[in-house]
């Protein structure tokens, strides 16, 4: 993703397809990284896909259409790469 490293809540909501209240709740609950900047949350752009791709993020009962599209695109890219999705040990 291009652009700034930090996003306002509305930008994060537009990017992920979730309501700005949901994004704010994730920040408040520590699911994504955020800082308060003059009374507004700035969300770490890096923490959004990390959370959405995490096991907890994958258990979201009603994932947004954008979330589903992001994951489908990610899986497709991984399957087309030489790495082979899920084949590399992490330790």
CSV table of N, CA and C in Angstrom, one decimal:
chain,number,residue,atom,x,y,z
A,1,UNK,N,0.8,-1.2,0.0
A,1,UNK,CA,0.0,0.0,0.0
A,1,UNK,C,0.9,1.2,0.0
A,2,UNK,N,0.6,2.2,-0.9
A,2,UNK,CA,1.3,3.4,-0.9
A,2,UNK,C,0.6,4.4,0.0
A,3,UNK,N,1.2,5.5,0.2
A,3,UNK,CA,0.6,6.6,1.1
A,3,UNK,C,1.3,6.6,2.4
A,4,UNK,N,0.6,7.4,3.3
A,4,UNK,CA,1.2,7.6,4.7
A,4,UNK,C,1.2,6.3,5.5
A,5,UNK,N,2.1,6.3,6.5
A,5,UNK,CA,2.2,5.1,7.4
A,5,UNK,C,1.1,5.0,8.4
A,6,UNK,N,0.5,6.2,8.7
A,6,UNK,CA,-0.6,6.3,9.7
A,6,UNK,C,-1.8,6.8,8.9
A,7,UNK,N,-3.0,6.2,9.3
A,7,UNK,CA,-4.2,6.6,8.7
A,7,UNK,C,-5.2,7.1,9.8
A,8,UNK,N,-6.0,8.0,9.4
A,8,UNK,CA,-7.1,8.4,10.3
A,8,UNK,C,-8.2,7.3,10.3
A,9,UNK,N,-9.0,7.2,11.3
A,9,UNK,CA,-9.9,6.1,11.4
A,9,UNK,C,-10.8,6.0,10.2
A,10,UNK,N,-11.3,7.1,9.6
A,10,UNK,CA,-12.1,7.0,8.5
A,10,UNK,C,-11.4,6.4,7.3
A,11,UNK,N,-10.1,6.8,7.1
A,11,UNK,CA,-9.3,6.2,6.0
A,11,UNK,C,-9.1,4.7,6.2
A,12,UNK,N,-8.9,4.3,7.4
A,12,UNK,CA,-8.7,2.9,7.7
A,12,UNK,C,-10.1,2.1,7.4
A,13,UNK,N,-11.2,2.8,7.8
A,13,UNK,CA,-12.5,2.2,7.5
A,13,UNK,C,-12.7,2.0,6.0
A,14,UNK,N,-12.4,3.1,5.3
A,14,UNK,CA,-12.6,3.0,3.8
A,14,UNK,C,-11.7,2.0,3.2
A,15,UNK,N,-10.5,1.8,3.7
A,15,UNK,CA,-9.6,0.9,3.2
A,15,UNK,C,-10.0,-0.6,3.4
A,16,UNK,N,-10.6,-0.9,4.6
A,16,UNK,CA,-10.9,-2.2,5.0
A,16,UNK,C,-12.4,-2.6,4.8
A,17,UNK,N,-13.2,-1.6,4.6
A,17,UNK,CA,-14.7,-1.9,4.5
A,17,UNK,C,-15.4,-2.0,5.8
A,18,UNK,N,-14.7,-1.8,6.9
A,18,UNK,CA,-15.4,-1.9,8.2
A,18,UNK,C,-15.8,-0.5,8.6
A,19,UNK,N,-16.8,-0.4,9.5
A,19,UNK,CA,-17.3,0.9,10.0
A,19,UNK,C,-16.2,1.6,10.9
A,20,UNK,N,-16.2,2.9,10.9
A,20,UNK,CA,-15.1,3.6,11.7
A,20,UNK,C,-15.2,3.3,13.1
A,21,UNK,N,-16.4,3.0,13.6
A,21,UNK,CA,-16.6,2.6,15.0
A,21,UNK,C,-15.9,1.3,15.3
A,22,UNK,N,-16.0,0.3,14.4
A,22,UNK,CA,-15.3,-0.9,14.5
A,22,UNK,C,-13.8,-0.7,14.6
A,23,UNK,N,-13.3,0.1,13.7
A,23,UNK,CA,-11.8,0.4,13.7
A,23,UNK,C,-11.4,1.1,15.0
A,24,UNK,N,-12.2,2.0,15.5
A,24,UNK,CA,-11.9,2.6,16.8
A,24,UNK,C,-11.9,1.6,17.9
A,25,UNK,N,-12.9,0.7,17.9
A,25,UNK,CA,-12.9,-0.3,18.9
A,25,UNK,C,-11.7,-1.2,18.9
A,26,UNK,N,-11.3,-1.6,17.7
A,26,UNK,CA,-10.1,-2.4,17.5
A,26,UNK,C,-8.8,-1.7,18.1
A,27,UNK,N,-8.8,-0.4,17.9
A,27,UNK,CA,-7.6,0.4,18.4
A,27,UNK,C,-7.7,0.4,19.9
A,28,UNK,N,-8.9,0.7,20.5
A,28,UNK,CA,-9.1,0.8,21.9
A,28,UNK,C,-8.8,-0.5,22.6
A,29,UNK,N,-9.1,-1.7,21.9
A,29,UNK,CA,-8.9,-3.0,22.5
A,29,UNK,C,-7.5,-3.5,22.2
A,30,UNK,N,-6.7,-2.7,21.5
A,30,UNK,CA,-5.3,-3.1,21.3
A,30,UNK,C,-5.1,-4.1,20.1
A,31,UNK,N,-6.1,-4.3,19.3
A,31,UNK,CA,-6.1,-5.3,18.2
A,31,UNK,C,-5.3,-4.7,17.1
A,32,UNK,N,-5.3,-3.4,16.9
A,32,UNK,CA,-4.5,-2.7,15.9
A,32,UNK,C,-3.8,-1.6,16.7
A,33,UNK,N,-2.6,-1.1,16.1
A,33,UNK,CA,-1.9,-0.1,16.8
A,33,UNK,C,-2.4,1.3,16.4
A,34,UNK,N,-2.5,2.2,17.4
A,34,UNK,CA,-3.0,3.5,17.1
A,34,UNK,C,-2.4,4.5,18.1
A,35,UNK,N,-2.4,5.7,17.7
A,35,UNK,CA,-2.0,6.8,18.6
A,35,UNK,C,-3.0,7.9,18.5
A,36,UNK,N,-3.2,8.6,19.6
A,36,UNK,CA,-4.1,9.7,19.6
A,36,UNK,C,-3.4,11.0,19.2
A,37,UNK,N,-3.9,11.6,18.2
A,37,UNK,CA,-3.3,12.8,17.6
A,37,UNK,C,-4.4,13.9,17.6
A,38,UNK,N,-4.2,14.8,18.6
A,38,UNK,CA,-5.2,15.9,18.7
A,38,UNK,C,-6.6,15.5,18.7
A,39,UNK,N,-6.9,14.4,19.5
A,39,UNK,CA,-8.2,13.9,19.7
A,39,UNK,C,-8.7,12.9,18.7
A,40,UNK,N,-7.9,12.6,17.7
A,40,UNK,CA,-8.3,11.6,16.7
A,40,UNK,C,-7.3,10.5,16.7
A,41,UNK,N,-7.8,9.3,16.4
A,41,UNK,CA,-6.9,8.1,16.3
A,41,UNK,C,-6.2,8.1,15.0
A,42,UNK,N,-4.9,7.9,15.1
A,42,UNK,CA,-4.1,7.6,13.9
A,42,UNK,C,-3.8,6.1,13.9
A,43,UNK,N,-4.1,5.4,12.9
A,43,UNK,CA,-4.0,3.9,12.9
A,43,UNK,C,-2.7,3.6,12.1
A,44,UNK,N,-2.0,2.6,12.7
A,44,UNK,CA,-0.8,2.1,11.9
A,44,UNK,C,-1.3,1.3,10.7
A,45,UNK,N,-0.9,1.8,9.5
A,45,UNK,CA,-1.3,1.1,8.3
A,45,UNK,C,-0.8,-0.3,8.3
A,46,UNK,N,0.3,-0.6,8.9
A,46,UNK,CA,0.9,-1.9,8.9
A,46,UNK,C,0.1,-2.9,9.8
A,47,UNK,N,-0.5,-2.3,10.9
A,47,UNK,CA,-1.2,-3.2,11.8
A,47,UNK,C,-2.5,-3.7,11.3
A,48,UNK,N,-3.1,-3.0,10.3
A,48,UNK,CA,-4.4,-3.4,9.8
A,48,UNK,C,-4.3,-4.7,9.1
A,49,UNK,N,-3.5,-4.9,8.1
A,49,UNK,CA,-3.4,-6.3,7.5
A,49,UNK,C,-2.9,-7.3,8.4
A,50,UNK,N,-2.0,-7.0,9.3
A,50,UNK,CA,-1.6,-8.0,10.3
A,50,UNK,C,-2.7,-8.5,11.1
A,51,UNK,N,-3.6,-7.6,11.6
A,51,UNK,CA,-4.8,-8.0,12.4
A,51,UNK,C,-5.7,-8.8,11.5
A,52,UNK,N,-6.1,-8.3,10.3
A,52,UNK,CA,-7.0,-9.0,9.4
A,52,UNK,C,-6.6,-10.4,9.0
A,53,UNK,N,-5.3,-10.5,8.9
A,53,UNK,CA,-4.7,-11.9,8.5
A,53,UNK,C,-4.5,-12.8,9.6
A,54,UNK,N,-4.5,-12.2,10.9
A,54,UNK,CA,-4.3,-13.0,12.1
A,54,UNK,C,-5.4,-14.1,12.3
A,55,UNK,N,-5.1,-15.1,13.1
A,55,UNK,CA,-6.2,-16.0,13.4
A,55,UNK,C,-7.4,-15.4,13.9
A,56,UNK,N,-7.2,-14.4,14.8
A,56,UNK,CA,-8.4,-13.7,15.4
A,56,UNK,C,-9.1,-12.9,14.3
A,57,UNK,N,-8.4,-12.2,13.4
A,57,UNK,CA,-9.0,-11.5,12.3
A,57,UNK,C,-9.8,-12.4,11.4
A,58,UNK,N,-9.3,-13.6,11.2
A,58,UNK,CA,-9.9,-14.6,10.3
A,58,UNK,C,-11.2,-15.1,10.9
A,59,UNK,N,-11.4,-14.9,12.2
A,59,UNK,CA,-12.6,-15.4,12.9
A,59,UNK,C,-13.7,-14.4,13.0
A,60,UNK,N,-13.5,-13.2,12.3
A,60,UNK,CA,-14.5,-12.2,12.3
A,60,UNK,C,-15.8,-12.8,11.7
A,61,UNK,N,-16.8,-12.7,12.5
A,61,UNK,CA,-18.1,-13.4,12.1
A,61,UNK,C,-18.6,-12.9,10.7
A,62,UNK,N,-18.6,-11.7,10.5
A,62,UNK,CA,-19.1,-11.1,9.2
A,62,UNK,C,-18.0,-10.2,8.6
A,63,UNK,N,-17.0,-10.9,7.9
A,63,UNK,CA,-16.0,-10.0,7.3
A,63,UNK,C,-16.5,-9.1,6.2
A,64,UNK,N,-16.0,-8.0,6.1
A,64,UNK,CA,-16.4,-7.1,5.1
A,64,UNK,C,-16.0,-7.6,3.7
A,65,UNK,N,-16.7,-7.1,2.7
A,65,UNK,CA,-16.4,-7.5,1.3
A,65,UNK,C,-14.9,-7.2,1.0
A,66,UNK,N,-14.5,-6.0,1.4
A,66,UNK,CA,-13.1,-5.6,1.1
A,66,UNK,C,-12.1,-6.6,1.8
A,67,UNK,N,-12.4,-7.0,3.0
A,67,UNK,CA,-11.6,-7.9,3.8
A,67,UNK,C,-11.5,-9.2,3.0
A,68,UNK,N,-12.6,-9.7,2.5
A,68,UNK,CA,-12.6,-10.9,1.8
A,68,UNK,C,-11.8,-10.8,0.5
A,69,UNK,N,-11.9,-9.7,-0.2
A,69,UNK,CA,-11.2,-9.4,-1.4
A,69,UNK,C,-9.7,-9.4,-1.2
A,70,UNK,N,-9.3,-8.7,-0.1
A,70,UNK,CA,-7.9,-8.6,0.3
A,70,UNK,C,-7.3,-10.0,0.5
A,71,UNK,N,-8.0,-10.8,1.3
A,71,UNK,CA,-7.5,-12.1,1.6
A,71,UNK,C,-7.4,-13.0,0.3
A,72,UNK,N,-8.4,-12.9,-0.5
A,72,UNK,CA,-8.4,-13.7,-1.8
A,72,UNK,C,-7.2,-13.3,-2.6
A,73,UNK,N,-7.0,-12.0,-2.7
A,73,UNK,CA,-5.8,-11.5,-3.5
A,73,UNK,C,-4.5,-12.0,-2.9
A,74,UNK,N,-4.4,-11.9,-1.6
A,74,UNK,CA,-3.2,-12.4,-0.9
A,74,UNK,C,-3.0,-13.9,-1.2
A,75,UNK,N,-4.0,-14.7,-1.0
A,75,UNK,CA,-3.9,-16.1,-1.2
A,75,UNK,C,-3.5,-16.4,-2.7
A,76,UNK,N,-4.1,-15.7,-3.6
A,76,UNK,CA,-3.8,-15.9,-5.0
A,76,UNK,C,-2.3,-15.5,-5.3
A,77,UNK,N,-1.8,-14.4,-4.8
A,77,UNK,CA,-0.4,-14.0,-5.0
A,77,UNK,C,0.5,-15.0,-4.4
A,78,UNK,N,0.2,-15.5,-3.2
A,78,UNK,CA,1.0,-16.5,-2.6
A,78,UNK,C,1.1,-17.8,-3.3
A,79,UNK,N,0.0,-18.2,-3.9
A,79,UNK,CA,-0.1,-19.5,-4.6
A,79,UNK,C,0.7,-19.4,-6.0
A,80,UNK,N,0.8,-18.2,-6.5
A,80,UNK,CA,1.5,-17.9,-7.8
A,80,UNK,C,3.0,-17.7,-7.6
A,81,UNK,N,3.4,-17.4,-6.3
A,81,UNK,CA,4.8,-17.2,-6.1
A,81,UNK,C,5.6,-18.5,-6.0
A,82,UNK,N,6.9,-18.4,-6.1
A,82,UNK,CA,7.8,-19.5,-6.0
A,82,UNK,C,7.8,-20.1,-4.5
A,83,UNK,N,7.4,-19.3,-3.6
A,83,UNK,CA,7.5,-19.7,-2.2
A,83,UNK,C,6.6,-20.8,-1.8
A,84,UNK,N,5.4,-20.9,-2.5
A,84,UNK,CA,4.4,-21.9,-2.1
A,84,UNK,C,3.8,-21.6,-0.8
A,85,UNK,N,2.5,-21.2,-0.9
A,85,UNK,CA,1.8,-20.7,0.3
A,85,UNK,C,1.8,-21.7,1.4
A,86,UNK,N,2.3,-21.3,2.6
A,86,UNK,CA,2.2,-22.1,3.8
A,86,UNK,C,3.3,-23.2,3.9
A,87,UNK,N,4.2,-23.2,2.9
A,87,UNK,CA,5.2,-24.3,2.9
A,87,UNK,C,6.5,-24.0,3.7
A,88,UNK,N,6.7,-22.7,4.0
A,88,UNK,CA,8.0,-22.3,4.6
A,88,UNK,C,7.8,-22.3,6.1
A,89,UNK,N,8.6,-23.1,6.9
A,89,UNK,CA,8.5,-23.1,8.3
A,89,UNK,C,8.9,-21.7,8.9
A,90,UNK,N,8.3,-21.3,10.0
A,90,UNK,CA,8.5,-20.0,10.6
A,90,UNK,C,9.6,-20.1,11.6
A,91,UNK,N,10.1,-21.2,12.0
A,91,UNK,CA,11.1,-21.3,13.0
A,91,UNK,C,12.4,-21.8,12.5
